[in-house]
Amino acid sequence: MTTNADEPQTRPRRRTPAGAAVLREDVTEAIRAAVFEELAAVGYARMSIEGIARRAGVGKTAVYRRWRSKLHLVLDVVSAIAVMGLPTPDTGSLEGDLRLLYEVTSRALRHPVASQIIPDLQAEAARNPEIAEAMQKTLREGQEGVALKIIVAAAQRGEINGHLDEDLALDLISGPLYWRSVVIRSPKLPKDYLAALARATAEALKAL
């Protein structure tokens, strides 16, 4: 018989299914939340498994059962950030889909925790090729995966050329907002900026 891998030793043992130790989902989520908090508080370089475990209220072994290193744990969080709250818009128009995408992405990027974590991870990516590769992969799969669906839907509606350069189109969709929110880190977007960006991007895509 196996016991719950995350069950404190002071509690009575309970019968669990045979096989591998059961990993409680609430503990996993507590650890992920602790990673966000620890990254925002001390940054990647100073972050430790000990600090994460302390914030999550678990032992270090509970963390290592799920991720074999600090790097793999952070890469899992990067994947979560990349797709944070991103829907696949379906407003019926290219401009409307872009507007919705930009509104949701802007809120995610400007979240207090995400706005601290992403620049720090970008700095680490310049020094750590593994982080750089993972960030590029996860951000493309998250943001650009949604953007590609917008392009396909617009082509099916006849709003844009179905044979346009997809890489260029994805750059047009994703680049401006990331530049302003992540690179420049503008504290506040100008009034009606997202609506104007959606309109300008839609026109640019139609011209490709």
Coordinates of N, CA and C in Angstrom, one line a residue:
M1 N 0.9 -1.2 0.0 CA 0.0 0.0 0.0 C 0.9 1.2 0.0
T2 N 0.5 2.3 -0.8 CA 1.2 3.5 -0.8 C 0.5 4.6 -0.1
T3 N 1.2 5.5 0.4 CA 0.5 6.6 1.1 C 0.6 7.9 0.3
N4 N -0.2 8.8 0.6 CA -0.2 10.1 -0.2 C 1.1 10.7 -0.1
A5 N 1.7 11.1 -1.2 CA 3.1 11.6 -1.2 C 3.2 12.9 -0.5
D6 N 2.1 13.7 -0.4 CA 2.1 15.0 0.2 C 1.5 15.0 1.6
E7 N 1.1 13.9 2.1 CA 0.5 13.8 3.5 C 1.5 14.1 4.6
P8 N 1.4 15.1 5.4 CA 2.3 15.3 6.5 C 2.5 14.0 7.4
Q9 N 3.7 13.8 7.9 CA 4.0 12.6 8.7 C 3.2 12.5 10.0
T10 N 2.7 13.7 10.5 CA 2.0 13.7 11.8 C 0.6 13.2 11.6
R11 N 0.1 13.1 10.4 CA -1.3 12.7 10.2 C -1.4 11.1 10.1
P12 N -2.5 10.5 10.5 CA -2.7 9.1 10.3 C -2.6 8.7 8.9
R13 N -2.1 7.6 8.6 CA -2.0 7.1 7.2 C -3.4 6.7 6.7
R14 N -3.6 7.0 5.5 CA -4.9 6.6 4.9 C -4.7 5.7 3.7
R15 N -5.6 4.8 3.5 CA -5.5 3.9 2.4 C -5.7 4.7 1.0
T16 N -4.8 4.5 0.1 CA -4.8 5.1 -1.2 C -4.7 4.1 -2.3
P17 N -5.0 4.4 -3.5 CA -4.9 3.4 -4.6 C -3.5 2.9 -4.7
A18 N -3.4 1.6 -5.1 CA -2.1 1.0 -5.3 C -1.4 1.7 -6.5
G19 N 0.0 1.6 -6.4 CA 0.7 2.2 -7.5 C 1.6 3.4 -7.0
A20 N 1.8 4.3 -7.9 CA 2.6 5.5 -7.6 C 1.9 6.3 -6.5
A21 N 2.8 7.1 -5.8 CA 2.2 8.0 -4.8 C 1.3 9.0 -5.4
V22 N 0.2 9.3 -4.7 CA -0.7 10.3 -5.2 C -0.3 11.7 -4.9
L23 N -0.3 12.5 -5.9 CA 0.1 13.9 -5.8 C -1.1 14.8 -5.7
R24 N -1.3 15.4 -4.6 CA -2.5 16.2 -4.4 C -2.5 17.5 -5.3
E25 N -3.6 17.7 -6.0 CA -3.7 18.8 -6.9 C -3.6 20.2 -6.1
D26 N -4.2 20.2 -4.9 CA -4.2 21.5 -4.2 C -2.8 21.8 -3.8
V27 N -2.0 20.8 -3.5 CA -0.6 21.1 -3.1 C 0.2 21.6 -4.4
T28 N -0.1 21.0 -5.5 CA 0.6 21.4 -6.7 C 0.3 22.9 -7.0
E29 N -1.0 23.2 -6.9 CA -1.4 24.6 -7.2 C -0.8 25.6 -6.2
A30 N -0.7 25.1 -4.9 CA -0.1 26.0 -3.9 C 1.4 26.2 -4.2
I31 N 2.1 25.2 -4.7 CA 3.5 25.4 -5.1 C 3.6 26.4 -6.3
R32 N 2.7 26.2 -7.3 CA 2.8 27.1 -8.4 C 2.5 28.6 -8.0
A33 N 1.6 28.8 -7.1 CA 1.3 30.1 -6.6 C 2.5 30.7 -5.9
A34 N 3.2 29.8 -5.1 CA 4.4 30.2 -4.4 C 5.5 30.6 -5.3
V35 N 5.6 29.9 -6.5 CA 6.6 30.3 -7.4 C 6.4 31.7 -7.9
F36 N 5.2 32.0 -8.3 CA 4.9 33.4 -8.8 C 5.3 34.4 -7.7
E37 N 4.9 34.1 -6.5 CA 5.2 35.1 -5.4 C 6.7 35.2 -5.1
E38 N 7.4 34.1 -5.2 CA 8.9 34.1 -4.9 C 9.6 34.8 -6.1
L39 N 9.2 34.5 -7.3 CA 9.8 35.2 -8.4 C 9.7 36.7 -8.3
A40 N 8.4 37.1 -8.0 CA 8.2 38.5 -7.9 C 8.9 39.2 -6.8
A41 N 9.2 38.4 -5.7 CA 9.8 39.0 -4.5 C 11.3 39.0 -4.6
V42 N 11.9 38.0 -5.1 CA 13.4 37.9 -5.1 C 14.1 37.7 -6.5
G43 N 13.3 37.4 -7.5 CA 13.8 37.1 -8.8 C 14.3 35.7 -9.0
Y44 N 14.6 35.3 -10.2 CA 15.0 33.9 -10.5 C 16.3 33.6 -9.8
A45 N 17.3 34.4 -9.9 CA 18.7 34.1 -9.4 C 18.7 33.8 -8.0
R46 N 17.9 34.5 -7.2 CA 17.9 34.3 -5.7 C 16.8 33.3 -5.3
M47 N 15.9 32.9 -6.2 CA 14.9 32.0 -5.8 C 15.4 30.7 -5.5
S48 N 14.8 30.0 -4.5 CA 15.3 28.7 -4.1 C 14.1 27.7 -3.8
I49 N 14.3 26.5 -3.9 CA 13.3 25.5 -3.7 C 12.9 25.6 -2.2
E50 N 13.8 25.9 -1.3 CA 13.5 26.1 0.1 C 12.5 27.2 0.3
G51 N 12.7 28.3 -0.4 CA 11.8 29.5 -0.3 C 10.5 29.2 -0.8
I52 N 10.4 28.5 -1.9 CA 9.1 28.1 -2.6 C 8.3 27.2 -1.6
A53 N 9.0 26.2 -1.1 CA 8.4 25.3 -0.2 C 7.8 26.0 1.0
R54 N 8.6 26.9 1.6 CA 8.2 27.6 2.8 C 6.9 28.5 2.4
R55 N 6.9 29.1 1.3 CA 5.7 29.9 0.9 C 4.5 29.1 0.7
A56 N 4.7 27.9 0.2 CA 3.6 27.0 -0.1 C 3.1 26.2 1.1
G57 N 3.9 26.2 2.1 CA 3.6 25.5 3.4 C 3.8 24.0 3.2
V58 N 4.8 23.6 2.4 CA 5.0 22.2 2.2 C 6.5 21.9 2.4
G59 N 6.9 20.6 2.4 CA 8.3 20.3 2.5 C 9.0 20.3 1.1
K60 N 10.3 20.4 1.1 CA 11.0 20.4 -0.2 C 10.7 19.2 -1.0
T61 N 10.5 18.0 -0.3 CA 10.3 16.8 -1.1 C 9.0 16.9 -1.9
A62 N 8.0 17.6 -1.4 CA 6.7 17.8 -2.2 C 7.0 18.5 -3.5
V63 N 8.0 19.5 -3.5 CA 8.3 20.2 -4.7 C 9.1 19.3 -5.7
Y64 N 10.1 18.6 -5.1 CA 10.9 17.7 -5.9 C 10.2 16.5 -6.5
R65 N 9.1 16.1 -5.9 CA 8.3 15.0 -6.5 C 7.6 15.5 -7.8
R66 N 7.5 16.8 -8.0 CA 6.8 17.3 -9.2 C 7.8 17.9 -10.2
W67 N 8.8 18.5 -9.8 CA 9.8 19.1 -10.7 C 11.2 18.8 -10.1
R68 N 12.1 18.4 -11.1 CA 13.4 17.9 -10.6 C 14.4 19.0 -10.3
S69 N 14.0 20.3 -10.7 CA 15.0 21.4 -10.4 C 14.2 22.7 -10.4
K70 N 14.8 23.7 -9.9 CA 14.3 25.1 -10.0 C 14.0 25.5 -11.4
L71 N 14.9 25.2 -12.3 CA 14.7 25.6 -13.7 C 13.4 25.0 -14.3
H72 N 13.2 23.7 -14.1 CA 12.0 23.0 -14.7 C 10.8 23.5 -14.0
L73 N 10.8 23.9 -12.8 CA 9.7 24.5 -12.1 C 9.3 25.8 -12.7
V74 N 10.3 26.7 -12.9 CA 10.1 28.0 -13.5 C 9.6 27.9 -14.9
L75 N 10.1 26.9 -15.7 CA 9.7 26.8 -17.1 C 8.2 26.4 -17.1
D76 N 7.8 25.6 -16.2 CA 6.4 25.2 -16.1 C 5.5 26.5 -15.8
V77 N 6.0 27.4 -15.0 CA 5.3 28.6 -14.7 C 5.3 29.5 -16.0
V78 N 6.4 29.6 -16.7 CA 6.5 30.3 -17.9 C 5.4 29.9 -18.9
S79 N 5.2 28.6 -19.0 CA 4.2 28.0 -19.8 C 2.8 28.5 -19.4
A80 N 2.6 28.6 -18.1 CA 1.3 29.1 -17.6 C 1.1 30.5 -17.9
I81 N 2.1 31.3 -17.8 CA 2.0 32.8 -18.1 C 1.7 32.9 -19.6
A82 N 2.3 32.1 -20.5 CA 2.1 32.3 -21.9 C 0.7 32.1 -22.3
V83 N -0.1 31.3 -21.7 CA -1.5 31.1 -22.1 C -2.4 31.6 -21.0
M84 N -2.0 32.5 -20.1 CA -2.8 33.0 -19.1 C -4.0 33.7 -19.6
G85 N -5.2 33.1 -19.4 CA -6.4 33.8 -19.7 C -6.7 34.0 -21.2
L86 N -5.9 33.4 -22.1 CA -6.0 33.7 -23.5 C -7.1 32.9 -24.1
P87 N -8.2 33.6 -24.6 CA -9.3 32.8 -25.3 C -9.0 32.7 -26.8
T88 N -9.8 32.0 -27.5 CA -9.7 32.1 -28.9 C -10.9 33.0 -29.3
P89 N -10.7 34.2 -29.7 CA -11.8 35.1 -30.0 C -12.6 34.6 -31.1
D90 N -13.9 34.9 -31.1 CA -14.8 34.6 -32.1 C -15.9 35.6 -32.2
T91 N -15.5 36.8 -32.6 CA -16.5 38.0 -32.6 C -17.2 38.1 -34.0
G92 N -16.6 37.4 -35.0 CA -17.2 37.5 -36.3 C -16.5 38.4 -37.2
S93 N -15.4 39.1 -36.7 CA -14.7 40.0 -37.6 C -13.2 40.0 -37.1
L94 N -12.3 40.3 -38.1 CA -10.9 40.3 -37.8 C -10.6 41.4 -36.7
E95 N -11.1 42.6 -36.9 CA -10.8 43.7 -36.0 C -11.4 43.4 -34.6
G96 N -12.5 42.8 -34.6 CA -13.1 42.5 -33.3 C -12.3 41.4 -32.5
D97 N -11.9 40.4 -33.3 CA -11.1 39.3 -32.7 C -9.8 39.9 -32.1
L98 N -9.1 40.8 -32.9 CA -7.9 41.4 -32.5 C -8.1 42.3 -31.2
R99 N -9.2 43.0 -31.2 CA -9.5 43.9 -30.1 C -9.6 43.0 -28.8
L100 N -10.3 41.9 -28.9 CA -10.5 41.1 -27.7 C -9.2 40.4 -27.3
L101 N -8.4 40.0 -28.2 CA -7.1 39.4 -27.9 C -6.2 40.4 -27.2
Y102 N -6.2 41.6 -27.7 CA -5.4 42.7 -27.1 C -5.9 43.0 -25.7
E103 N -7.2 43.1 -25.5 CA -7.7 43.4 -24.2 C -7.3 42.4 -23.1
V104 N -7.4 41.1 -23.5 CA -7.1 40.0 -22.5 C -5.6 40.0 -22.3
T105 N -4.8 40.1 -23.4 CA -3.3 40.0 -23.3 C -2.8 41.2 -22.5
S106 N -3.4 42.3 -22.7 CA -2.9 43.5 -22.0 C -3.1 43.4 -20.5
R107 N -4.3 42.8 -20.1 CA -4.6 42.6 -18.7 C -3.6 41.6 -18.1
A108 N -3.3 40.5 -18.9 CA -2.4 39.5 -18.3 C -1.0 40.1 -18.2
L109 N -0.5 40.8 -19.2 CA 0.9 41.4 -19.1 C 1.0 42.5 -18.0
R110 N -0.1 43.2 -17.7 CA 0.0 44.2 -16.8 C -0.4 43.8 -15.4
H111 N -0.6 42.5 -15.2 CA -0.9 42.0 -13.9 C 0.4 42.2 -13.0
P112 N 0.2 42.7 -11.8 CA 1.4 43.0 -11.0 C 2.5 41.9 -10.9
V113 N 2.1 40.7 -10.7 CA 3.0 39.6 -10.6 C 3.7 39.3 -12.0
A114 N 2.9 39.2 -13.0 CA 3.4 38.9 -14.4 C 4.4 40.0 -14.9
S115 N 4.0 41.3 -14.5 CA 4.8 42.4 -15.0 C 6.2 42.4 -14.3
Q116 N 6.3 41.8 -13.2 CA 7.6 41.6 -12.5 C 8.4 40.4 -13.0
I117 N 7.7 39.3 -13.2 CA 8.3 38.0 -13.5 C 8.9 38.0 -14.9
I118 N 8.1 38.5 -15.9 CA 8.5 38.4 -17.3 C 9.8 39.1 -17.6
P119 N 10.0 40.4 -17.2 CA 11.3 41.0 -17.4 C 12.4 40.3 -16.8
D120 N 12.2 39.8 -15.6 CA 13.3 39.1 -14.9 C 13.7 37.8 -15.6
L121 N 12.7 37.1 -16.1 CA 13.0 35.9 -16.9 C 13.7 36.2 -18.2
Q122 N 13.3 37.4 -18.8 CA 14.0 37.8 -20.0 C 15.4 38.0 -19.8
A123 N 15.7 38.7 -18.6 CA 17.1 38.9 -18.3 C 17.9 37.6 -18.1
E124 N 17.2 36.6 -17.4 CA 17.8 35.3 -17.2 C 18.0 34.6 -18.5
A125 N 17.1 34.8 -19.5 CA 17.2 34.1 -20.8 C 18.4 34.5 -21.5
A126 N 18.9 35.8 -21.3 CA 20.1 36.3 -22.0 C 21.3 35.5 -21.5
R127 N 21.2 34.9 -20.3 CA 22.4 34.2 -19.7 C 22.2 32.7 -19.7
N128 N 21.0 32.3 -19.9 CA 20.7 30.8 -19.8 C 20.0 30.4 -21.1
P129 N 20.7 29.7 -22.0 CA 20.1 29.3 -23.3 C 18.9 28.4 -23.1
E130 N 18.9 27.6 -22.0 CA 17.7 26.7 -21.8 C 16.5 27.5 -21.5
I131 N 16.6 28.5 -20.6 CA 15.5 29.4 -20.4 C 15.0 30.1 -21.6
A132 N 16.0 30.6 -22.4 CA 15.7 31.4 -23.6 C 14.9 30.5 -24.6
E133 N 15.4 29.3 -24.8 CA 14.7 28.3 -25.7 C 13.3 28.0 -25.2
A134 N 13.1 27.8 -23.9 CA 11.8 27.5 -23.3 C 10.9 28.7 -23.4
M135 N 11.4 29.9 -23.1 CA 10.5 31.0 -23.2 C 10.0 31.3 -24.6
Q136 N 10.9 31.1 -25.6 CA 10.6 31.3 -27.0 C 9.5 30.3 -27.4
K137 N 9.7 29.1 -27.0 CA 8.8 28.0 -27.4 C 7.4 28.2 -26.8
T138 N 7.4 28.5 -25.4 CA 6.1 28.6 -24.8 C 5.3 29.8 -25.2
L139 N 6.0 30.9 -25.3 CA 5.3 32.2 -25.7 C 4.8 32.1 -27.1
R140 N 5.5 31.4 -28.0 CA 5.0 31.2 -29.4 C 3.8 30.3 -29.4
E141 N 3.9 29.2 -28.6 CA 2.8 28.3 -28.6 C 1.5 28.9 -27.9
G142 N 1.7 29.8 -27.0 CA 0.6 30.4 -26.3 C 0.0 31.5 -27.1
Q143 N 0.7 32.7 -27.2 CA 0.2 33.9 -27.8 C 0.0 33.6 -29.3
E144 N 1.0 33.1 -30.0 CA 0.9 33.0 -31.4 C -0.1 31.8 -31.8
G145 N -0.3 30.9 -31.0 CA -1.3 29.8 -31.3 C -2.6 30.4 -31.4
V146 N -3.0 31.3 -30.5 CA -4.3 32.0 -30.6 C -4.3 33.0 -31.8
A147 N -3.2 33.7 -32.0 CA -3.2 34.6 -33.1 C -3.3 33.9 -34.5
L148 N -2.8 32.7 -34.6 CA -2.9 31.9 -35.8 C -4.3 31.6 -36.1
K149 N -5.1 31.2 -35.0 CA -6.5 30.9 -35.2 C -7.3 32.1 -35.7
I150 N -6.9 33.3 -35.2 CA -7.5 34.5 -35.7 C -7.3 34.7 -37.2
I151 N -6.1 34.4 -37.6 CA -5.7 34.6 -39.0 C -6.5 33.6 -39.9
V152 N -6.5 32.3 -39.4 CA -7.3 31.3 -40.2 C -8.7 31.7 -40.3
A153 N -9.4 32.1 -39.2 CA -10.8 32.5 -39.2 C -11.0 33.6 -40.2
A154 N -10.1 34.6 -40.2 CA -10.3 35.8 -41.0 C -10.1 35.4 -42.5
A155 N -9.2 34.5 -42.8 CA -9.1 34.0 -44.2 C -10.3 33.2 -44.6
Q156 N -10.9 32.5 -43.7 CA -12.1 31.7 -44.1 C -13.3 32.6 -44.3
R157 N -13.3 33.8 -43.7 CA -14.4 34.8 -43.9 C -14.1 35.6 -45.1
G158 N -12.9 35.5 -45.7 CA -12.5 36.3 -46.9 C -12.1 37.7 -46.5
E159 N -11.7 37.9 -45.3 CA -11.3 39.3 -44.9 C -9.8 39.5 -45.3
I160 N -9.0 38.4 -45.3 CA -7.6 38.6 -45.6 C -7.2 37.5 -46.6
N161 N -6.0 37.6 -47.2 CA -5.5 36.7 -48.2 C -5.2 35.4 -47.4
G162 N -5.7 34.3 -47.9 CA -5.4 33.0 -47.3 C -4.0 32.5 -47.5
H163 N -3.2 33.1 -48.3 CA -1.9 32.7 -48.6 C -0.8 33.7 -48.1
L164 N -1.2 34.5 -47.1 CA -0.3 35.5 -46.6 C 0.9 34.9 -45.9
D165 N 1.9 35.7 -45.6 CA 3.1 35.2 -44.9 C 2.7 35.1 -43.4
E166 N 2.6 33.9 -42.9 CA 2.1 33.7 -41.5 C 3.0 34.3 -40.5
D167 N 4.3 34.1 -40.7 CA 5.3 34.7 -39.7 C 5.2 36.2 -39.6
L168 N 5.1 36.8 -40.8 CA 5.0 38.3 -40.8 C 3.7 38.7 -40.1
A169 N 2.6 38.0 -40.4 CA 1.3 38.3 -39.8 C 1.3 38.2 -38.3
L170 N 2.0 37.1 -37.8 CA 2.1 36.9 -36.4 C 2.9 38.0 -35.7
D171 N 3.9 38.4 -36.4 CA 4.7 39.5 -35.8 C 3.9 40.8 -35.7
L172 N 3.1 41.0 -36.8 CA 2.3 42.2 -36.8 C 1.3 42.2 -35.6
I173 N 0.7 41.0 -35.3 CA -0.3 40.9 -34.3 C 0.3 41.0 -32.9
S174 N 1.4 40.3 -32.7 CA 1.9 40.2 -31.3 C 2.9 41.2 -30.9
G175 N 3.7 41.8 -31.9 CA 4.8 42.7 -31.6 C 4.5 44.0 -30.9
P176 N 3.6 44.8 -31.4 CA 3.4 46.1 -30.8 C 3.0 46.1 -29.3
L177 N 2.1 45.2 -28.9 CA 1.6 45.2 -27.5 C 2.7 44.8 -26.6
Y178 N 3.5 43.7 -27.0 CA 4.6 43.3 -26.2 C 5.7 44.3 -26.1
W179 N 5.9 45.1 -27.2 CA 6.9 46.1 -27.2 C 6.5 47.2 -26.1
R180 N 5.3 47.6 -26.1 CA 4.9 48.7 -25.2 C 4.7 48.2 -23.8
S181 N 4.2 47.0 -23.6 CA 3.9 46.5 -22.2 C 5.1 45.8 -21.6
V182 N 6.0 45.1 -22.3 CA 7.0 44.3 -21.7 C 8.4 45.0 -21.9
V183 N 8.7 45.6 -23.1 CA 10.0 46.2 -23.3 C 10.0 47.7 -22.8
I184 N 9.1 48.5 -23.2 CA 9.1 49.9 -22.7 C 8.5 49.9 -21.3
R185 N 7.5 49.0 -21.1 CA 6.8 48.9 -19.8 C 6.1 50.2 -19.5
S186 N 5.4 50.7 -20.4 CA 4.6 51.9 -20.3 C 3.6 51.7 -19.1
P187 N 3.6 52.6 -18.1 CA 2.7 52.5 -16.9 C 1.2 52.5 -17.3
K188 N 0.9 53.1 -18.3 CA -0.5 53.2 -18.7 C -0.7 53.4 -20.2
L189 N -1.6 52.6 -20.8 CA -1.8 52.7 -22.2 C -2.6 53.9 -22.5
P190 N -2.3 54.6 -23.6 CA -3.1 55.8 -24.0 C -4.6 55.4 -24.2
K191 N -5.4 56.4 -24.1 CA -6.9 56.1 -24.2 C -7.1 55.6 -25.6
D192 N -8.0 54.6 -25.7 CA -8.4 54.0 -27.0 C -7.2 53.4 -27.8
Y193 N -6.1 53.1 -27.1 CA -4.9 52.5 -27.7 C -5.2 51.2 -28.3
L194 N -5.8 50.3 -27.5 CA -6.1 48.9 -28.0 C -7.0 48.9 -29.2
A195 N -8.0 49.8 -29.2 CA -9.0 49.8 -30.3 C -8.2 50.3 -31.6
A196 N -7.4 51.3 -31.4 CA -6.6 51.8 -32.6 C -5.6 50.8 -33.0
L197 N -5.0 50.0 -32.1 CA -4.1 49.0 -32.5 C -4.7 47.9 -33.3
A198 N -5.9 47.5 -32.8 CA -6.7 46.4 -33.5 C -7.1 46.9 -34.9
R199 N -7.5 48.1 -35.0 CA -7.9 48.6 -36.3 C -6.7 48.7 -37.3
A200 N -5.6 49.2 -36.8 CA -4.4 49.4 -37.6 C -3.8 48.0 -38.0
T201 N -3.8 47.1 -37.1 CA -3.3 45.7 -37.4 C -4.2 45.0 -38.4
A202 N -5.5 45.2 -38.3 CA -6.4 44.5 -39.2 C -6.2 45.1 -40.6
E203 N -6.0 46.4 -40.7 CA -5.7 47.0 -42.0 C -4.4 46.5 -42.6
A204 N -3.4 46.3 -41.7 CA -2.1 45.9 -42.2 C -2.1 44.4 -42.7
L205 N -2.9 43.6 -42.0 CA -3.1 42.2 -42.4 C -3.8 42.1 -43.7
K206 N -4.8 43.0 -43.9 CA -5.5 42.9 -45.2 C -4.6 43.3 -46.4
A207 N -3.6 44.1 -46.1 CA -2.7 44.6 -47.1 C -1.6 43.6 -47.5
L208 N -1.4 42.5 -46.7 CA -0.4 41.5 -47.0 C -0.7 40.7 -48.2

